[in-house]
Coordinates of C-alpha atoms in Angstrom, one line a residue:
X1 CA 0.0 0.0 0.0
X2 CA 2.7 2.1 -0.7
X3 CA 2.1 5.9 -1.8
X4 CA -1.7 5.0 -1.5
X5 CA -3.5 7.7 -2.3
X6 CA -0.8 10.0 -4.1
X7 CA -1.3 11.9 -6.4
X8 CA 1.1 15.4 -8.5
X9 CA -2.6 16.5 -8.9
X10 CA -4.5 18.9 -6.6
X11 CA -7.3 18.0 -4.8
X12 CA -9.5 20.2 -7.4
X13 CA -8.1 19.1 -10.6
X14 CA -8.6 15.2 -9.0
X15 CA -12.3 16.0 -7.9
X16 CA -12.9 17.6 -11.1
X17 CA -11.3 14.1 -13.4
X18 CA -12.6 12.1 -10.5
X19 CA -15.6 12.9 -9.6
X20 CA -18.3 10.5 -11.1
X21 CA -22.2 10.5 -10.9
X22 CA -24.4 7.6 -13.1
X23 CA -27.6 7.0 -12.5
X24 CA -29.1 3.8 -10.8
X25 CA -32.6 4.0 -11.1
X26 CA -33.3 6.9 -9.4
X27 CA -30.3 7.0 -7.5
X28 CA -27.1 9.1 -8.4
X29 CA -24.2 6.8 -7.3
X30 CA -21.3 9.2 -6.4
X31 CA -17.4 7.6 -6.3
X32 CA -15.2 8.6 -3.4
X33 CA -12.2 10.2 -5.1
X34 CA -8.7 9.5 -4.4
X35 CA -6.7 12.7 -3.8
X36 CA -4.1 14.2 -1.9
X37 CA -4.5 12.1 1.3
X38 CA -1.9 12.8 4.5
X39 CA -0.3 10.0 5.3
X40 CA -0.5 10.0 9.3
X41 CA 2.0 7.6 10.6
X42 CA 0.9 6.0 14.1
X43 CA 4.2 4.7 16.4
X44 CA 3.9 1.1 17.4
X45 CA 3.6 2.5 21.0
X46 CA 2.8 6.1 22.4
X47 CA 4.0 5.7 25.7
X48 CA 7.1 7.8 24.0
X49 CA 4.5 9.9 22.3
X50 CA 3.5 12.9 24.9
X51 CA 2.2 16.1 25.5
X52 CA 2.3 18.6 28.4
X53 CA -1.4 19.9 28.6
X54 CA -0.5 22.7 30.9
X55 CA 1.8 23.8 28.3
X56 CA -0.2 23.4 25.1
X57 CA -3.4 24.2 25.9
X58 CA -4.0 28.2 25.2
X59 CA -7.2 30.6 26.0
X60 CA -8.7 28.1 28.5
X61 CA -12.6 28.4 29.7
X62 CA -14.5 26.7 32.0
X63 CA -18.7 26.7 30.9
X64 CA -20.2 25.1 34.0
X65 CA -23.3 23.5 32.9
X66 CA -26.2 24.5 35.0
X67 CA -27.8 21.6 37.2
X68 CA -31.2 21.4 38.2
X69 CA -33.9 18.6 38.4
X70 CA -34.6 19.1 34.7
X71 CA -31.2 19.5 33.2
X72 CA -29.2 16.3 34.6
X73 CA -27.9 14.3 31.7
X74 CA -25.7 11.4 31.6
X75 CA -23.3 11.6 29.2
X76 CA -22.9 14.1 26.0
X77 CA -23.2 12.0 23.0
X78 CA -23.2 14.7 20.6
X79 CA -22.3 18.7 21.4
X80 CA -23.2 21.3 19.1
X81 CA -22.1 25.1 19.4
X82 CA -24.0 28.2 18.3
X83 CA -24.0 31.8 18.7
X84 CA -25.4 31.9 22.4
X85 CA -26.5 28.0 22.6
X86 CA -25.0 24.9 23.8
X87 CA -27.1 21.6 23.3
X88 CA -25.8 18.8 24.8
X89 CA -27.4 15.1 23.1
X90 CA -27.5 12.5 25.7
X91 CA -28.7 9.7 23.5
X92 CA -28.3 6.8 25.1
X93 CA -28.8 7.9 29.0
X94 CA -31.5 10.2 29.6
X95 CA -32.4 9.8 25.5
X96 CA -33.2 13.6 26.0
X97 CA -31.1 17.0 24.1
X98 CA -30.5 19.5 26.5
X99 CA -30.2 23.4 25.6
X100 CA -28.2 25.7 27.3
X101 CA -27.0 29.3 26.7
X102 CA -23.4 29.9 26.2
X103 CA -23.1 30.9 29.8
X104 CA -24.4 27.3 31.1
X105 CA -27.7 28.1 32.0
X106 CA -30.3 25.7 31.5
X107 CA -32.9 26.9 28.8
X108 CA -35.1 23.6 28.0
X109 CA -34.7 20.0 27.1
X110 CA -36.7 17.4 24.7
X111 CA -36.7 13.8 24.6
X112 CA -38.4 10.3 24.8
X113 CA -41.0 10.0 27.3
X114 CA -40.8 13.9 28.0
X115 CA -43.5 16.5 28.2
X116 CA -42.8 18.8 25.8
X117 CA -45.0 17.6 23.5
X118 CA -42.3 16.6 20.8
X119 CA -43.8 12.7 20.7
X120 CA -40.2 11.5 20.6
X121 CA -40.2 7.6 20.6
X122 CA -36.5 7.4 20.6
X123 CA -33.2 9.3 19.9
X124 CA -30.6 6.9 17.4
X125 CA -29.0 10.2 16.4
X126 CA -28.6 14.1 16.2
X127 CA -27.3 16.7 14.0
X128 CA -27.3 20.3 13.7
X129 CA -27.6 22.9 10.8
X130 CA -25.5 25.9 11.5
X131 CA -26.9 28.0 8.5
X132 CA -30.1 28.0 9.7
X133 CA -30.0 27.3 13.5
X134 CA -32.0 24.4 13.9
X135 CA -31.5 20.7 15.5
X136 CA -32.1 17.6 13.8
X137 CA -33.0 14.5 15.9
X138 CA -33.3 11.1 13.9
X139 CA -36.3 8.8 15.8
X140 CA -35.6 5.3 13.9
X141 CA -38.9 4.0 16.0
X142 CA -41.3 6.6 14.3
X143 CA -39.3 6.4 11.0
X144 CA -38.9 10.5 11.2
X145 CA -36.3 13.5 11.1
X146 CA -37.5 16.3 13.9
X147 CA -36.3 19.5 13.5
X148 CA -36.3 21.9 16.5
X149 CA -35.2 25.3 17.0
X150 CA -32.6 26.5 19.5
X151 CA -35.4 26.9 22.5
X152 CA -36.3 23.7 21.7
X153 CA -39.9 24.5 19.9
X154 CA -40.2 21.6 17.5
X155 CA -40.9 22.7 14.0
X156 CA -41.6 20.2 11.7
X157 CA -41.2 16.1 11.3
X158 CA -40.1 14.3 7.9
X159 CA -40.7 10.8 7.1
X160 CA -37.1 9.3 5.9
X161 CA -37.2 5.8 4.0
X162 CA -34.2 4.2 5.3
X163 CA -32.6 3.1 8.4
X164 CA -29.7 4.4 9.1
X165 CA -27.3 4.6 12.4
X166 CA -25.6 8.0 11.9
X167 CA -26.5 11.0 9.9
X168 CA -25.4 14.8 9.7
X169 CA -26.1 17.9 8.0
X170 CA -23.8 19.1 5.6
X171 CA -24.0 22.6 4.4
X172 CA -27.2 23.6 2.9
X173 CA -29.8 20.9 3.6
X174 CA -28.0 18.3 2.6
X175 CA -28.2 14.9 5.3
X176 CA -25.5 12.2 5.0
X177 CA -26.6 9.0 6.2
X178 CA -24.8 6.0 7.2
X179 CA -26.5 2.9 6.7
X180 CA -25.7 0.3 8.7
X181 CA -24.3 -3.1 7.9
X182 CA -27.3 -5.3 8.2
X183 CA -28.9 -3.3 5.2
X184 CA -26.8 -5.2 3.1
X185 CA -29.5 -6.7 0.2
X186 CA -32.7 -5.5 2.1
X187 CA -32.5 -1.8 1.0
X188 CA -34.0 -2.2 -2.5
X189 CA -32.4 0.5 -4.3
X190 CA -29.7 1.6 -1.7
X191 CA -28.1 -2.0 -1.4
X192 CA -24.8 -2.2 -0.5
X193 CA -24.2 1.3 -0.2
X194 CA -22.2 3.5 2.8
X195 CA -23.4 6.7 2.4
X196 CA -27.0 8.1 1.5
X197 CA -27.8 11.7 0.7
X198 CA -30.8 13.0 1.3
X199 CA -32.2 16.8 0.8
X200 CA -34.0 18.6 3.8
X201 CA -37.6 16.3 2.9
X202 CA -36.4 13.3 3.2
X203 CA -36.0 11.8 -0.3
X204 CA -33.0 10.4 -1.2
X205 CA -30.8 11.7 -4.0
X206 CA -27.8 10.1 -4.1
X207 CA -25.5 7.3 -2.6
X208 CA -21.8 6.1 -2.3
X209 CA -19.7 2.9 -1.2
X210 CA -16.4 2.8 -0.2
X211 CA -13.6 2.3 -2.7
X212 CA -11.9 0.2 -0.7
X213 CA -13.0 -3.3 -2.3
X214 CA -10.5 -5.3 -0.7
X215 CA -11.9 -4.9 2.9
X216 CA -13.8 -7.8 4.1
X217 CA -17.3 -6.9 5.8
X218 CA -18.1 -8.8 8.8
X219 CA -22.0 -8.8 8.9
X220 CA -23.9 -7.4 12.0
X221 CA -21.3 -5.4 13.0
X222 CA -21.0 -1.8 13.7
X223 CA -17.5 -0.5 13.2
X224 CA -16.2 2.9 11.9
X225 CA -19.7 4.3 12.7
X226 CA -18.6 7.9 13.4
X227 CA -19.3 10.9 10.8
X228 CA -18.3 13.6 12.4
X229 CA -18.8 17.4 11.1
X230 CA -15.8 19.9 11.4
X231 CA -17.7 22.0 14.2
X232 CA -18.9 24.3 11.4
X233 CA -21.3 22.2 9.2
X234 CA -18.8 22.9 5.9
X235 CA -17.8 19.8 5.5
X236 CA -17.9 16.2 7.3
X237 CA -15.2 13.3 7.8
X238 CA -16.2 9.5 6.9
X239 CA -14.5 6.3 7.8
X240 CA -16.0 3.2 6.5
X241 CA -16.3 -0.1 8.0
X242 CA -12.9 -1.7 8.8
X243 CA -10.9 1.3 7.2
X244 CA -7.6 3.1 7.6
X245 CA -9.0 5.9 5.2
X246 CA -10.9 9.1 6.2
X247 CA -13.0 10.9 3.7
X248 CA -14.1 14.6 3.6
X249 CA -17.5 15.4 2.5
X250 CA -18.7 18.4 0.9
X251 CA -21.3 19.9 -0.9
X252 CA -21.1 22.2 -4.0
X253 CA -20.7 19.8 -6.1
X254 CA -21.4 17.2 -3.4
X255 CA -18.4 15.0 -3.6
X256 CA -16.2 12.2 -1.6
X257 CA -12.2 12.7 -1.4
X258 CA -9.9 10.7 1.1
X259 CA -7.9 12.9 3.2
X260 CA -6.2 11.2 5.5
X261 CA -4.5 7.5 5.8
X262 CA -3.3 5.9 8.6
X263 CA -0.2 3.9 8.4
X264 CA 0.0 2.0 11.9
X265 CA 3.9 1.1 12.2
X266 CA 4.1 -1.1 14.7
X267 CA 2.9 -4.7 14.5
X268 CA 0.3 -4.2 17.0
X269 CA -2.5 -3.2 14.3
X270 CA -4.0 -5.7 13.1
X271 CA -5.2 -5.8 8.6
X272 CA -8.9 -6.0 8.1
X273 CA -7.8 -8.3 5.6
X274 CA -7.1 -10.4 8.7
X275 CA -10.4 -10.9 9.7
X276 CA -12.7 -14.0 9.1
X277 CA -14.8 -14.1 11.8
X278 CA -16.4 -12.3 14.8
X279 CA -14.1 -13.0 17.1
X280 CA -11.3 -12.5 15.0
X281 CA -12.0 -8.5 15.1
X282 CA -13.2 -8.9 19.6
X283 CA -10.0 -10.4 19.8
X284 CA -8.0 -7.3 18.1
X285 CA -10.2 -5.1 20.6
X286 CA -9.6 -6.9 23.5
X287 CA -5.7 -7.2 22.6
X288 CA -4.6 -4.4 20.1
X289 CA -4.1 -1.1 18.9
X290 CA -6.5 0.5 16.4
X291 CA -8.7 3.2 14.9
X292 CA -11.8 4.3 16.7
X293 CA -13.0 5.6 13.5
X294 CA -13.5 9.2 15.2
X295 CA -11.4 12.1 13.9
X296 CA -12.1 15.7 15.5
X297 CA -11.1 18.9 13.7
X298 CA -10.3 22.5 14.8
X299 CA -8.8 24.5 11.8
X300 CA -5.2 23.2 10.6
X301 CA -5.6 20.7 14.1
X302 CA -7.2 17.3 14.3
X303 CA -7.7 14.7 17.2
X304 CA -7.8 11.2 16.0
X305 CA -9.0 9.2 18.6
X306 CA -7.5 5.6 18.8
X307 CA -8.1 2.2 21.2
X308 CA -4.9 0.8 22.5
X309 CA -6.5 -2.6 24.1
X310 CA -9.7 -1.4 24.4
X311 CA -8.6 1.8 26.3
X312 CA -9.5 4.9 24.6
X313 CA -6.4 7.4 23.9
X314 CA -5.7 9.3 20.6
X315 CA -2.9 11.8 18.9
X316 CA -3.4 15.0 17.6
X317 CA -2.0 15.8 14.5
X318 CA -1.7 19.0 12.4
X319 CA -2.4 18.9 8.8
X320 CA 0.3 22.2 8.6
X321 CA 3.2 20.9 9.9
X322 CA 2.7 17.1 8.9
X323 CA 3.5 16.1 12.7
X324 CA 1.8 14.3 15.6
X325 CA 1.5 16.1 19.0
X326 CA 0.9 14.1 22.1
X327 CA -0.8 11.0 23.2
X328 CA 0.1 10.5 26.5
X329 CA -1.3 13.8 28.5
X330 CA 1.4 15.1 30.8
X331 CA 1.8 17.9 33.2
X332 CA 5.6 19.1 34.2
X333 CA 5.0 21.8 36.6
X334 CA 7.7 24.1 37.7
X335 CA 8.3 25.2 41.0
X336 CA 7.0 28.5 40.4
X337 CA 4.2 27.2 37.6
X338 CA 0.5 27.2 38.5
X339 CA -1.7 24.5 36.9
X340 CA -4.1 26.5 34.4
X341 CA -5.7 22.8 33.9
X342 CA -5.8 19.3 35.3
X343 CA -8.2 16.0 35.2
X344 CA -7.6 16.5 31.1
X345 CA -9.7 14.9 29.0
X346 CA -9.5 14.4 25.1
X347 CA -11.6 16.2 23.0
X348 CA -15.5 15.3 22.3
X349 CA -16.3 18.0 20.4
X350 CA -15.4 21.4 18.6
X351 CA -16.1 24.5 16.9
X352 CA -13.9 26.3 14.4
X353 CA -11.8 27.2 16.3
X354 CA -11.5 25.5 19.4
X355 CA -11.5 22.1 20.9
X356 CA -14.7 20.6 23.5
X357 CA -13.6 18.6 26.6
X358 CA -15.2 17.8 29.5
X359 CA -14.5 17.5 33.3
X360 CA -16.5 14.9 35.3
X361 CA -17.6 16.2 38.9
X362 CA -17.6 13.1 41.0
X363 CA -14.5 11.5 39.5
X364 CA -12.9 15.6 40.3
X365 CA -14.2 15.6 43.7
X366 CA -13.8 11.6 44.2
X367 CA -9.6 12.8 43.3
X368 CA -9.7 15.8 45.3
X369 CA -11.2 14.2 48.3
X370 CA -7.8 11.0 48.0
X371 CA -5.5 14.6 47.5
X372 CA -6.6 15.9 50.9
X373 CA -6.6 12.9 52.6
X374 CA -2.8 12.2 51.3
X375 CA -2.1 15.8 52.3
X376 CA -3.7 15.1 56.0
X377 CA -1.5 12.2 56.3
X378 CA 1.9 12.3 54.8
X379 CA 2.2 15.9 54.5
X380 CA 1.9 15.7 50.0
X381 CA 0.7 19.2 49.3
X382 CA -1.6 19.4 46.0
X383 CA -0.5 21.1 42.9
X384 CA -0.5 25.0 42.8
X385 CA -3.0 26.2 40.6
X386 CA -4.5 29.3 38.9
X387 CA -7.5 31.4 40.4
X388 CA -10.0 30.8 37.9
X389 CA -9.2 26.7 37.5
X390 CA -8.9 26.8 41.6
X391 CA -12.3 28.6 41.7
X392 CA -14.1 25.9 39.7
X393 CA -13.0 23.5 41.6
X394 CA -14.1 25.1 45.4
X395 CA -17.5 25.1 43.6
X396 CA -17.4 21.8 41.9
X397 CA -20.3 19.1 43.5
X398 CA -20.1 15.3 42.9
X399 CA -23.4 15.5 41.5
X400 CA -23.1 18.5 39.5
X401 CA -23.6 18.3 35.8
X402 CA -20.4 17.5 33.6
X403 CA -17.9 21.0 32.9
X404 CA -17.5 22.0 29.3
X405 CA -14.0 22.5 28.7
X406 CA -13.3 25.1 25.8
X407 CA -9.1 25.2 24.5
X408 CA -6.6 26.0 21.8
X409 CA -3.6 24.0 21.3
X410 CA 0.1 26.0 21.2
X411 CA 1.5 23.3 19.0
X412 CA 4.9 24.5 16.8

């Protein structure tokens, strides 16, 4: 597979000679294109591979979501960002969206079983259309797109003929849909493909596979699921099934390009090629190091989130200087050096310009409950830290709802 993927071309000339639409039946079959793909090489091991997040994180804030009975979630599936609104997607938990202002305080929520009259049977995904401010929750038990606006009004339902398991809006009313893998030869006219588009009533215009005809598809089995947007709505990435390739998505003309490859070095990935069976790819989970199919972009900066034995870590790497920044979170305090951050989690989320963690109160005040016991005992004094992280923290209740962490990385 070597030089996959090059090409002397630029990505326009390629998506120009590339680009191909037929018809099938009613369905315009688009080809992803191959184009001027990073390579991202991934070390065998990144215990070598670090980071000091005290260091590297820039213009730090702290959004404290606001807790009350009504506003206590679970975990934030999905975050979206927009002018004064945050709306957190809890879709497996509480199966409810919750909408806050950018401050943190609590506005309104909708879900399953609420009574906001949205008739909700179930949340299976969420997406949100930054042109026109409104939130798109797929209900795969009622068949039906809702679309609500930022106060959480509902505004209109569509019927959508396909089941998919992930979808997003891409830039003007456009959704991508990713069908899943037991669709396979019971989707009539959208057989055996990845992607679906649809426009914003539901009918479906055009479709893509994967190029990638080598990979074997294990049946039942939801891999490489993720399509994440770029925090604006201009564009989305897509890894299939079982892949090393992401693709970027756009509209105008709609088309498919990989963008970046990942070449794993060490021996501890394991080839899709490789796999015959079920427990062929649980066994690669359970023992090595691979892909998590998520990649989260701020600008030139991108967090590729990775499973090393089933433990969730990642690298960031930055499509500018070609490199990979961290892996390992670190913090190297001087003596004189106050902590502007700490409990550092990877990124969930972002906008355009900034990466979304978050900061989970009782596993903070579980830790800082152990760090005053230590100090009561053998004397080991916490770190030093700034006024406004230190301040959080005083306020900071175990049953609190999570802290939205909003950063730039200082990377060279």
């Amino acid at each position: 597979m070597k030089n996959i993927f090059r090409t002397t071309s630029t990505v326009l000339l390629m998506m120009l000679i590339g680009y191909s639409c037929k018809q099938s039946g009613r369905i315009a079959v688009i080809t992803p294109v191959k184009a001027k793909t990073d390579t991202i090489n991934i070390p065998a091991s990144l215990e070598n591979v670090s980071f000091d997040y005290n260091k590297t994180l820039t213009d730090i804030r702290f959004v404290k979501l606001e807790t009350t009975s009504k506003s206590i979630f679970g975990y934030p599936d999905r975050i979206f960002i927009s002018d004064n609104r945050i709306i957190i997607c809890d879709i497996y938990i509480s199966k409810s969206v919750f909408f806050f202002d950018s401050s943190g305080k609590f506005i309104d929520k909708v879900g399953v079983g609420s009574d906001d009259h949205s008739g909700l049977k179930s949340i299976r995904d969420a997406t949100f259309d930054y042109r026109h401010k409104v939130l798109s929750i797929f209900d795969d038990k009622d068949g039906k797109i809702a679309t609500f606006d930022t106060q959480g009004k509902l505004i209109k339902k569509i019927a959508i003929k396909p089941f998919f398991v992930r979808f997003s809006y891409l830039k003007d009313s456009i959704y991508v849909l990713q069908t899943p893998i037991e669709n396979r030869g019971v989707s009539g006219e959208l057989n055996d493909f990845d992607l679906a588009f649809s426009d914003n009533d539901g009918a479906i215009k055009s479709a893509s596979w994967s190029n990638e005809k080598d990979k074997k598809i294990l049946p039942n089995y939801d891999y490489n699921t993720k399509i994440p947007s770029s925090g604006s709505g201009e564009f989305i990435y897509y890894s299939p099934k079982f892949s090393r390739t992401i693709y970027q998505v756009k509209n105008y003309p709609l088309s498919i390009h990989s963008r970046f490859y990942l070449n794993f070095l060490g021996k501890n990935d394991t080839s899709p090629s490789e796999f015959t069976t079920l427990a062929d790819l649980n066994t690669m989970k359970d023992e090595k190091f691979y892909f998590d199919g998520s990649i989260i972009s701020s600008g030139a900066l991108h967090f590729i989130a990775l499973m090393e034995k089933n433990i969730p870590t990642g690298v960031f790497y930055s499509s500018r200087t070609k490199k990979i920044y961290g892996g390992q979170p670190i913090s190297r305090l001087g003596i004189n050096e106050k902590a502007k951050m700490d409990y550092f989690s990877y990124p969930i989320a972002s906008t355009a310009t900034e990466f979304i963690s978050i900061l989970n109160p009782s596993e903070i005040c579980e830790k800082e409950k152990i760090s005053r016991q230590q100090e009561k005992q053998y004397g080991i004094k916490p770190v030093s830290r700034d006024e406004k992280f230190d301040t959080l923290l005083r306020n900071l209740k175990k049953d609190d709802n999570q802290v939205l962490v909003f950063y730039k990385l200082k990377l060279s």
